[in-house]
Short mmCIF file of C-alpha atoms in Angstrom, two decimals:
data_model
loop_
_atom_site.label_atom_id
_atom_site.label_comp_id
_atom_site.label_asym_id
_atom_site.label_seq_id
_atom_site.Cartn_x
_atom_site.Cartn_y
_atom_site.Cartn_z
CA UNK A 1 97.16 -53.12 -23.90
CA UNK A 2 93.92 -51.97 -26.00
CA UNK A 3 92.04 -51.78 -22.76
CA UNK A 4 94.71 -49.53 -21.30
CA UNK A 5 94.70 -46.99 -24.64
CA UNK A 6 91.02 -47.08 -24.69
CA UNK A 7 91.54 -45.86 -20.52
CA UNK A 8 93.62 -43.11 -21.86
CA UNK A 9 91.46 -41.98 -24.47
CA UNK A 10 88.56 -41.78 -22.22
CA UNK A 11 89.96 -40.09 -20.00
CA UNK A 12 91.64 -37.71 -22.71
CA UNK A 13 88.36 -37.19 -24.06
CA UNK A 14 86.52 -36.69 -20.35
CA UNK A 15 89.16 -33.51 -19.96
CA UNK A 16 88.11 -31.90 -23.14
CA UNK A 17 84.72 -31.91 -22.52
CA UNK A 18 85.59 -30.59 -18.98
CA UNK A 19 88.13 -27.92 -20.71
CA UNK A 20 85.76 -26.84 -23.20
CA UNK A 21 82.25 -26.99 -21.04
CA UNK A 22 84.69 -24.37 -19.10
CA UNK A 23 85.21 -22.36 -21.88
CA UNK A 24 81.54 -22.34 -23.03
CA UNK A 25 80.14 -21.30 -19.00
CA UNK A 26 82.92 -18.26 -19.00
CA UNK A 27 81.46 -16.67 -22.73
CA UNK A 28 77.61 -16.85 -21.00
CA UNK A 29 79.23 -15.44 -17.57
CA UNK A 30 77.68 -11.86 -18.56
CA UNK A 31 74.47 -12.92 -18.11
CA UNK A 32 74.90 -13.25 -14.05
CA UNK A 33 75.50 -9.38 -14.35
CA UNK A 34 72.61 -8.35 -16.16
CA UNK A 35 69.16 -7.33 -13.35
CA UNK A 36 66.42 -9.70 -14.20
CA UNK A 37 66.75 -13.34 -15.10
CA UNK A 38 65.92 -13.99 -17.82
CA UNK A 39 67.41 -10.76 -19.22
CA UNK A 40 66.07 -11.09 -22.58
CA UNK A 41 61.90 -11.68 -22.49
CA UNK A 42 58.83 -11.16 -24.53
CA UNK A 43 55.83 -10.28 -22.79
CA UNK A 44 53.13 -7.27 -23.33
CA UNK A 45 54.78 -4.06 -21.82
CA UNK A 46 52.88 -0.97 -21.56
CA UNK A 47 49.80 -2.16 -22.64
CA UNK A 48 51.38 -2.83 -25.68
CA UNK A 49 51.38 -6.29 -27.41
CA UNK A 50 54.03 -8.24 -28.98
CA UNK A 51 57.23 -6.52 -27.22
CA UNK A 52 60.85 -7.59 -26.35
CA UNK A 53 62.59 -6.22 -23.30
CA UNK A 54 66.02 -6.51 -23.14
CA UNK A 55 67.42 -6.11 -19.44
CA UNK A 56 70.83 -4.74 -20.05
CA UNK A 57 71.76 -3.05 -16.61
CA UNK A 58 70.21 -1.40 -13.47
CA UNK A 59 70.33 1.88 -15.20
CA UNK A 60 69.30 0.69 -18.76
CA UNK A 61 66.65 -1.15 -20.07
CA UNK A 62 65.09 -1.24 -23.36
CA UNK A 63 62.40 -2.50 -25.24
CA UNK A 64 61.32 -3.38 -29.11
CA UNK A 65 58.08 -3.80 -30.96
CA UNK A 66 58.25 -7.24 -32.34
CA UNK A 67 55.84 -6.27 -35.03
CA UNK A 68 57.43 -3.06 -36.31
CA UNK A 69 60.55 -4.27 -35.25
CA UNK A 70 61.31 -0.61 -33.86
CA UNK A 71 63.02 0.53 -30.75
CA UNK A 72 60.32 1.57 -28.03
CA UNK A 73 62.02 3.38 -26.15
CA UNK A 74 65.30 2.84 -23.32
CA UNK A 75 64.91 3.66 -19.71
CA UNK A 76 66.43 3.62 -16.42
CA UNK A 77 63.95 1.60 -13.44
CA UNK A 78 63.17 -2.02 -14.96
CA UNK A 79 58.98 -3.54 -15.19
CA UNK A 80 57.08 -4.17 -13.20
CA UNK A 81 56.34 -7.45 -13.51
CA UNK A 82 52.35 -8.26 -12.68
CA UNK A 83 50.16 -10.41 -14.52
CA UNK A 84 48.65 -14.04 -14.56
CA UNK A 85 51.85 -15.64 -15.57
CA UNK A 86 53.58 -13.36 -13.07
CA UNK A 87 51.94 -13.02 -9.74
CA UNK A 88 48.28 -14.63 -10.59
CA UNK A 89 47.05 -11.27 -10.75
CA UNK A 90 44.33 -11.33 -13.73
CA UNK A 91 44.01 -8.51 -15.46
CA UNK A 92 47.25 -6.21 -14.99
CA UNK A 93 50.26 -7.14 -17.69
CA UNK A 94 53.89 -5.97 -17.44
CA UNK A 95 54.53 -1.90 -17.21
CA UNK A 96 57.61 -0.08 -17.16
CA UNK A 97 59.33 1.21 -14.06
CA UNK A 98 61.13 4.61 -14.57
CA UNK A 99 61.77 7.82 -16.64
CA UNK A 100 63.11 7.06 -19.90
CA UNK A 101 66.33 7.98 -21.42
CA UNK A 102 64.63 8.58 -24.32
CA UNK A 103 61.42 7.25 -26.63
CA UNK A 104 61.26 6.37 -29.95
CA UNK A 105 59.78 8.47 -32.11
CA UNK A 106 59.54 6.42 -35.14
CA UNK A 107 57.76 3.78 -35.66
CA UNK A 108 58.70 2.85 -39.30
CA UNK A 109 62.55 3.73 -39.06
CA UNK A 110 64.10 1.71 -41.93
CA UNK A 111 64.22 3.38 -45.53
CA UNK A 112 66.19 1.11 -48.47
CA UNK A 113 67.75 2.81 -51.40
CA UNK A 114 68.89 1.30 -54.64
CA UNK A 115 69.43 2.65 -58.10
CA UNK A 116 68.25 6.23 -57.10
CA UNK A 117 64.77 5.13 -55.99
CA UNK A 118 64.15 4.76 -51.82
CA UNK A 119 61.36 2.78 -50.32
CA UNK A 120 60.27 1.93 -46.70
CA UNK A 121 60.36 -1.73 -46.41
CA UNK A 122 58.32 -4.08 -44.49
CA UNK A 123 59.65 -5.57 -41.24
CA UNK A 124 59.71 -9.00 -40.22
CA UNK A 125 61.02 -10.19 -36.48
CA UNK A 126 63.03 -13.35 -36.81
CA UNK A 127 63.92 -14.28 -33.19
CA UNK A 128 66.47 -13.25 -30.78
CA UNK A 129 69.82 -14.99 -29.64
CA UNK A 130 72.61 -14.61 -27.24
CA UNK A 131 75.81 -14.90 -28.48
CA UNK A 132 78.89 -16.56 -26.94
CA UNK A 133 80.43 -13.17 -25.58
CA UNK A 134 77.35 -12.44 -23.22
CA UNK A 135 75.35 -10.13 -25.39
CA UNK A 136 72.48 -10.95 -27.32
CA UNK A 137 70.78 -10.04 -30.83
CA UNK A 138 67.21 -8.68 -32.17
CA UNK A 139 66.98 -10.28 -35.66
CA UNK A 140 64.58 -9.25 -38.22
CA UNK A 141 64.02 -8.99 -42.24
CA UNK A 142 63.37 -5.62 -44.09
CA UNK A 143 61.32 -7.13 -46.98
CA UNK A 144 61.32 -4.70 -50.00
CA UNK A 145 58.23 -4.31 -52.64
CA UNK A 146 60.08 -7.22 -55.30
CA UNK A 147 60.28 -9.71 -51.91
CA UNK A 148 64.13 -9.51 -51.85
CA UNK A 149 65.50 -9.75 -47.61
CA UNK A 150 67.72 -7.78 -46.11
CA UNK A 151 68.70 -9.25 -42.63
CA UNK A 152 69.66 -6.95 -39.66
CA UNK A 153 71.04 -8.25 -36.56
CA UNK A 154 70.67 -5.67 -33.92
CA UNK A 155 72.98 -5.73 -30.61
CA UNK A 156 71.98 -3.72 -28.02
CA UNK A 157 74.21 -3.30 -24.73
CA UNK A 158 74.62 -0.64 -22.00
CA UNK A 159 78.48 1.08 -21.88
CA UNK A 160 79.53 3.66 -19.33
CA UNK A 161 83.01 5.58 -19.72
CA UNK A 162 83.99 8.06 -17.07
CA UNK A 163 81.00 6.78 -14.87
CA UNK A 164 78.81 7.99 -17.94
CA UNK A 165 75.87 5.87 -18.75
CA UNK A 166 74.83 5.16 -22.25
CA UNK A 167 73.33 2.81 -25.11
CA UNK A 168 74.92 1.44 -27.79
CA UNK A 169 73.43 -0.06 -30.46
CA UNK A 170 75.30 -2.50 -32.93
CA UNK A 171 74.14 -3.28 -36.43
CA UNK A 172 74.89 -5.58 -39.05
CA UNK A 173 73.62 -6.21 -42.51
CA UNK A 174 73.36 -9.61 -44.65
CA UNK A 175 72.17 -10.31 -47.94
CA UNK A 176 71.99 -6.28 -48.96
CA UNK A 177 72.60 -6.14 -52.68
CA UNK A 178 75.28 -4.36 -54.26
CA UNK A 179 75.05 -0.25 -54.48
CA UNK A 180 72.21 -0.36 -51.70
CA UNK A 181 71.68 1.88 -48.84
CA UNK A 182 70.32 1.10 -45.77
CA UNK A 183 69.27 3.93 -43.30
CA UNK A 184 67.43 4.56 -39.52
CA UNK A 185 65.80 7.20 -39.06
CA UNK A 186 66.00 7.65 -34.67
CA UNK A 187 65.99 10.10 -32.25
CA UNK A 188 67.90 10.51 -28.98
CA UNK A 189 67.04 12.43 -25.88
CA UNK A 190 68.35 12.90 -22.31
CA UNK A 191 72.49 14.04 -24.04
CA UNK A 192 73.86 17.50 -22.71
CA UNK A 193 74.79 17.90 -26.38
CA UNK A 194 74.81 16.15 -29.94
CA UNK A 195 78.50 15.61 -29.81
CA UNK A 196 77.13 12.96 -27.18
CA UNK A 197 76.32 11.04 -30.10
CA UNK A 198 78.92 8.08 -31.77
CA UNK A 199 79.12 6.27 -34.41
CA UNK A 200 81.07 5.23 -37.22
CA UNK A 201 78.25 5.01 -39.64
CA UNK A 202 77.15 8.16 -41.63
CA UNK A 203 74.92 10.36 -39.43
CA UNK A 204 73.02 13.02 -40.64
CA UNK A 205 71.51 15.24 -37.70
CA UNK A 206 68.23 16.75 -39.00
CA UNK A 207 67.18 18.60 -35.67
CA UNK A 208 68.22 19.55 -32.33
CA UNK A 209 65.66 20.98 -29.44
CA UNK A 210 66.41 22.12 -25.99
CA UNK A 211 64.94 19.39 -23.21
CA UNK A 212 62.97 20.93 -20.07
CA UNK A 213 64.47 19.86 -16.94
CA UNK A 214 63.30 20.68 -13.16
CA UNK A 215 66.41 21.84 -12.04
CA UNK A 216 69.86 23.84 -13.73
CA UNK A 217 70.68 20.20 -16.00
CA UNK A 218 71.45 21.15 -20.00
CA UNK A 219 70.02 18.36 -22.07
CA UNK A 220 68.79 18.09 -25.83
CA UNK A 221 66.54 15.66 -27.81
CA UNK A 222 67.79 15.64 -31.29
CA UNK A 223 67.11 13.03 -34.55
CA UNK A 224 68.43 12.25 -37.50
CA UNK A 225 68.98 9.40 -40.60
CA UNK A 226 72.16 6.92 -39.57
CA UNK A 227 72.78 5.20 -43.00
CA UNK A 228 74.27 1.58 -42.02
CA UNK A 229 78.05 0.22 -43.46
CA UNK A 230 78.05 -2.06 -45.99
CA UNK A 231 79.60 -5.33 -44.76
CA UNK A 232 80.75 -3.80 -41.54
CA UNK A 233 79.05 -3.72 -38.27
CA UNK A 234 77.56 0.11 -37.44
CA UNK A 235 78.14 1.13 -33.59
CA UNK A 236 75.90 4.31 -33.11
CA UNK A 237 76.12 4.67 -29.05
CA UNK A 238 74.33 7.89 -27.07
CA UNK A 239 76.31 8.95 -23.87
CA UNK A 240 73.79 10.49 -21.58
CA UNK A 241 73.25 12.79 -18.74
CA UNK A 242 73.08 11.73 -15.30
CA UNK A 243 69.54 10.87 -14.95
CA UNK A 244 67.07 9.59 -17.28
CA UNK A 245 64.42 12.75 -18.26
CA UNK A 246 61.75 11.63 -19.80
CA UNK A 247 58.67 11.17 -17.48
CA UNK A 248 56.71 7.95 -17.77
CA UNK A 249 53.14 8.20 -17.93
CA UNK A 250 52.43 4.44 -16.27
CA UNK A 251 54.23 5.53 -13.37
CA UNK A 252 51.23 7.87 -12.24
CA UNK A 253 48.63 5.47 -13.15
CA UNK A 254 50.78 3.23 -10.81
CA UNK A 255 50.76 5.35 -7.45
CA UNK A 256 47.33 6.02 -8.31
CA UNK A 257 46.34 2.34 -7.87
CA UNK A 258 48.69 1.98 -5.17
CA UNK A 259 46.19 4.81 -2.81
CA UNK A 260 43.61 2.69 -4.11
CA UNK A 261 44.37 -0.60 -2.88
CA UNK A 262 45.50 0.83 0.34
CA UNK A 263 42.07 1.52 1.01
CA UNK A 264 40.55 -1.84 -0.27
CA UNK A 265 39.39 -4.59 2.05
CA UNK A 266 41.55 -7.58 2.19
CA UNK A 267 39.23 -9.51 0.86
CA UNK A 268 39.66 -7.44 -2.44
CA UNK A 269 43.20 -7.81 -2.72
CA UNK A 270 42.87 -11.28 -2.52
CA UNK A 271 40.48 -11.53 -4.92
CA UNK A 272 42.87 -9.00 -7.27
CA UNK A 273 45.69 -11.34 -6.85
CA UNK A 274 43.66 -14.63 -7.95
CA UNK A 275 41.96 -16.18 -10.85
CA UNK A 276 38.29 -14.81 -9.40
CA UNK A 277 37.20 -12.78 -11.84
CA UNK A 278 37.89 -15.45 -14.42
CA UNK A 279 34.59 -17.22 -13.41
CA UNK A 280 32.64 -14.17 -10.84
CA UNK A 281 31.34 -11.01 -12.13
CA UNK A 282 30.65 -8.39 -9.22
CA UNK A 283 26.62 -8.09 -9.72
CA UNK A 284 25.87 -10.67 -12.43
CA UNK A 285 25.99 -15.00 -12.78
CA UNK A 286 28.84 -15.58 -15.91
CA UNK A 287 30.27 -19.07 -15.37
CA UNK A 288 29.74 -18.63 -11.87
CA UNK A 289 27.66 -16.41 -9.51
CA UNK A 290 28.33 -12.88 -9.03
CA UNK A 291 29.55 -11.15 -5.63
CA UNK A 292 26.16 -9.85 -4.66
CA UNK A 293 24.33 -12.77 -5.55
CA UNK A 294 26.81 -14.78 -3.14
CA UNK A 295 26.03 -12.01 -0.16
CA UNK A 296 22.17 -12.22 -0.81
CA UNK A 297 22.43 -16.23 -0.39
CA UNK A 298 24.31 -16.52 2.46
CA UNK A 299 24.31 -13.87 5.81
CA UNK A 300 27.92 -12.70 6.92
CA UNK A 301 27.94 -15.15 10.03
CA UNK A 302 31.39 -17.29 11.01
CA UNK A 303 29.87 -20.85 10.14
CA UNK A 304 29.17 -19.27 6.42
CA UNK A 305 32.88 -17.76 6.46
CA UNK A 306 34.36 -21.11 7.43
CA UNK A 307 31.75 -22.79 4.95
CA UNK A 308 32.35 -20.81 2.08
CA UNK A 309 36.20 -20.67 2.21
CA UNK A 310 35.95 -24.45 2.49
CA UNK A 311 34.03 -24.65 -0.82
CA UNK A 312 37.17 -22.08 -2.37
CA UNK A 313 39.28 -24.46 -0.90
CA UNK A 314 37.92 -27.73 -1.88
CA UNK A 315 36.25 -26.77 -5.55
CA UNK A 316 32.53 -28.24 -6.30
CA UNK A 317 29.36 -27.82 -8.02
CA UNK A 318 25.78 -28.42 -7.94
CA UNK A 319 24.59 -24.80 -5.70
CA UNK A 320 25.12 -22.60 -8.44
CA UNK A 321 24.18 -25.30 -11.76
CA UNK A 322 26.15 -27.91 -13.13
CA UNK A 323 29.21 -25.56 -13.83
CA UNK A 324 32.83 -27.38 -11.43
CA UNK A 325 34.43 -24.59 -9.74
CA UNK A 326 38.19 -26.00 -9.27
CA UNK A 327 39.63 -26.56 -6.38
CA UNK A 328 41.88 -23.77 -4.78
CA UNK A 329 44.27 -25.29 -2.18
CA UNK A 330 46.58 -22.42 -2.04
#
């Protein structure tokens, strides 16, 4: 009889692990929709150290300065991902992909007010999470001048109403002391007007300038101070035209390189796309010998191809000093 109520509760507690394992893999299914895997990362971006991208959609991505803690900027294209820990290519890092909705102008945005007196606090990232209904947080500290914290979790998510693409951004405060008053100070670009702007926080719109477009498209930049609810989360969302206008600089630099490897030997591209220039220097010996001392050794005949790309191959020392080259079977 005990064996037989022990059966039951097994299998009782088997079905609510299944039951709520089911529950838990629904509240993550978000993630599947969101274009890069994973859709949260940190990684240099734009030559710039220390960021977090957040892949929210096709048309929206958006990145943050883990040291200031600031919005980058939000764009429509995705990054390009090349780099050592990418592709083996040393050298190149992660660049953007893409005009940008807009770019942040501001790269200490938080003021704190208390008792009359407002100061610009100190940021400090605290991590990132996802949370269980597919979105995911920026967390960091504003640290005032007596040390006091004030946490901000930051939610940032693409919405689209009437096949209208924009970004909403979703604060919430903890640990603010009574009577004080925390404010952003951001700007938006690529609306068609500043009524394109939501929120339920208190906005105050400082300035408004027409945007230069290519063809008959109306569009505005315009910034302002959005001062944050007190114990309520503050949605402040900007609906945007139809295409992102704000030209990125990277994406020049980009085609440039592009014309230039299409004109490089093969041998160069391989090189490009492997750990080479770790070790090789083109004209001098660093840990290894340069390119033209490697040409002057050894003449440009088959048997010194084959031998050569054996040696690449197979790693070795002893014809260049005592430094091991490592082996390189792929």
């Amino acid at each position: 009889m005990n064996n037989r109520l022990l059966f039951i509760l097994v299998l009782l507690g088997l079905a609510a692990l299944w039951y709520f394992a089911g529950r838990h893999d629904r509240s993550y299914r978000a993630a599947a929709d969101r274009p890069n895997d994973p859709w949260v990362f940190r990684s240099v971006l734009d030559k710039q150290a220390r960021m977090i991208t957040f892949a929210l959609d096709d048309h929206l991505w958006v990145a943050y300065s883990t040291d200031s803690c600031s919005l980058y900027k939000a764009w429509e294209g995705g990054v390009d991902f090349t780099g050592a820990v990418y592709n083996m290519r040393h050298g190149p890092q992660p660049m953007s992909i893409g005009n940008a909705w807009f770019e942040n102008a501001y790269r200490q945005p938080w003021t704190v007010t208390h008792n009359g007196k407002t100061e610009t606090p100190r940021a400090d990232y605290k991590g990132h999470r996802y949370t269980r209904d597919g979105h995911a947080e920026i967390m960091y500290d504003l640290v005032l001048s007596d040390g006091q914290r004030i946490r901000v979790n930051e939610r940032p998510e693409y919405v689209e109403r009437d096949r209208q693409r924009g970004f909403e951004r979703t604060f919430t405060i903890e640990n603010a002391p009574e009577g004080v008053e925390v404010s952003l100070h951001t700007n938006v670009a690529s609306i068609a007007d500043p009524v394109n702007i939501e929120t339920d926080g208190a906005w105050k719109q400082e300035a408004v300038e027409s945007l230069p477009t290519d063809d008959d498209l109306r569009a505005v930049t315009t910034k302002g101070e959005l001062t944050l609810r007190s114990g309520k989360p503050t949605r402040f969302a900007a609906m945007f035209v139809h295409k992102a206008l704000i030209p990125n600089p990277f994406d020049a630099e980009r085609r440039v390189e592009e014309q230039e490897n299409a004109v490089v030997s093969p041998g160069e591209r391989l090189m490009a796309k492997s750990d080479c220039r770790t070790c090789h220097n083109p004209q001098v010996q660093t840990v290894g010998p340069g390119y033209v001392q490697i040409a002057e050794r050894y003449k440009n005949t088959p048997e010194n191809v084959e031998m050569l790309s054996e040696k690449v191959i197979k790693g070795g020392s002893g014809a260049w000093g005592v430094a091991d080259m490592s082996a390189h079977p792929d």
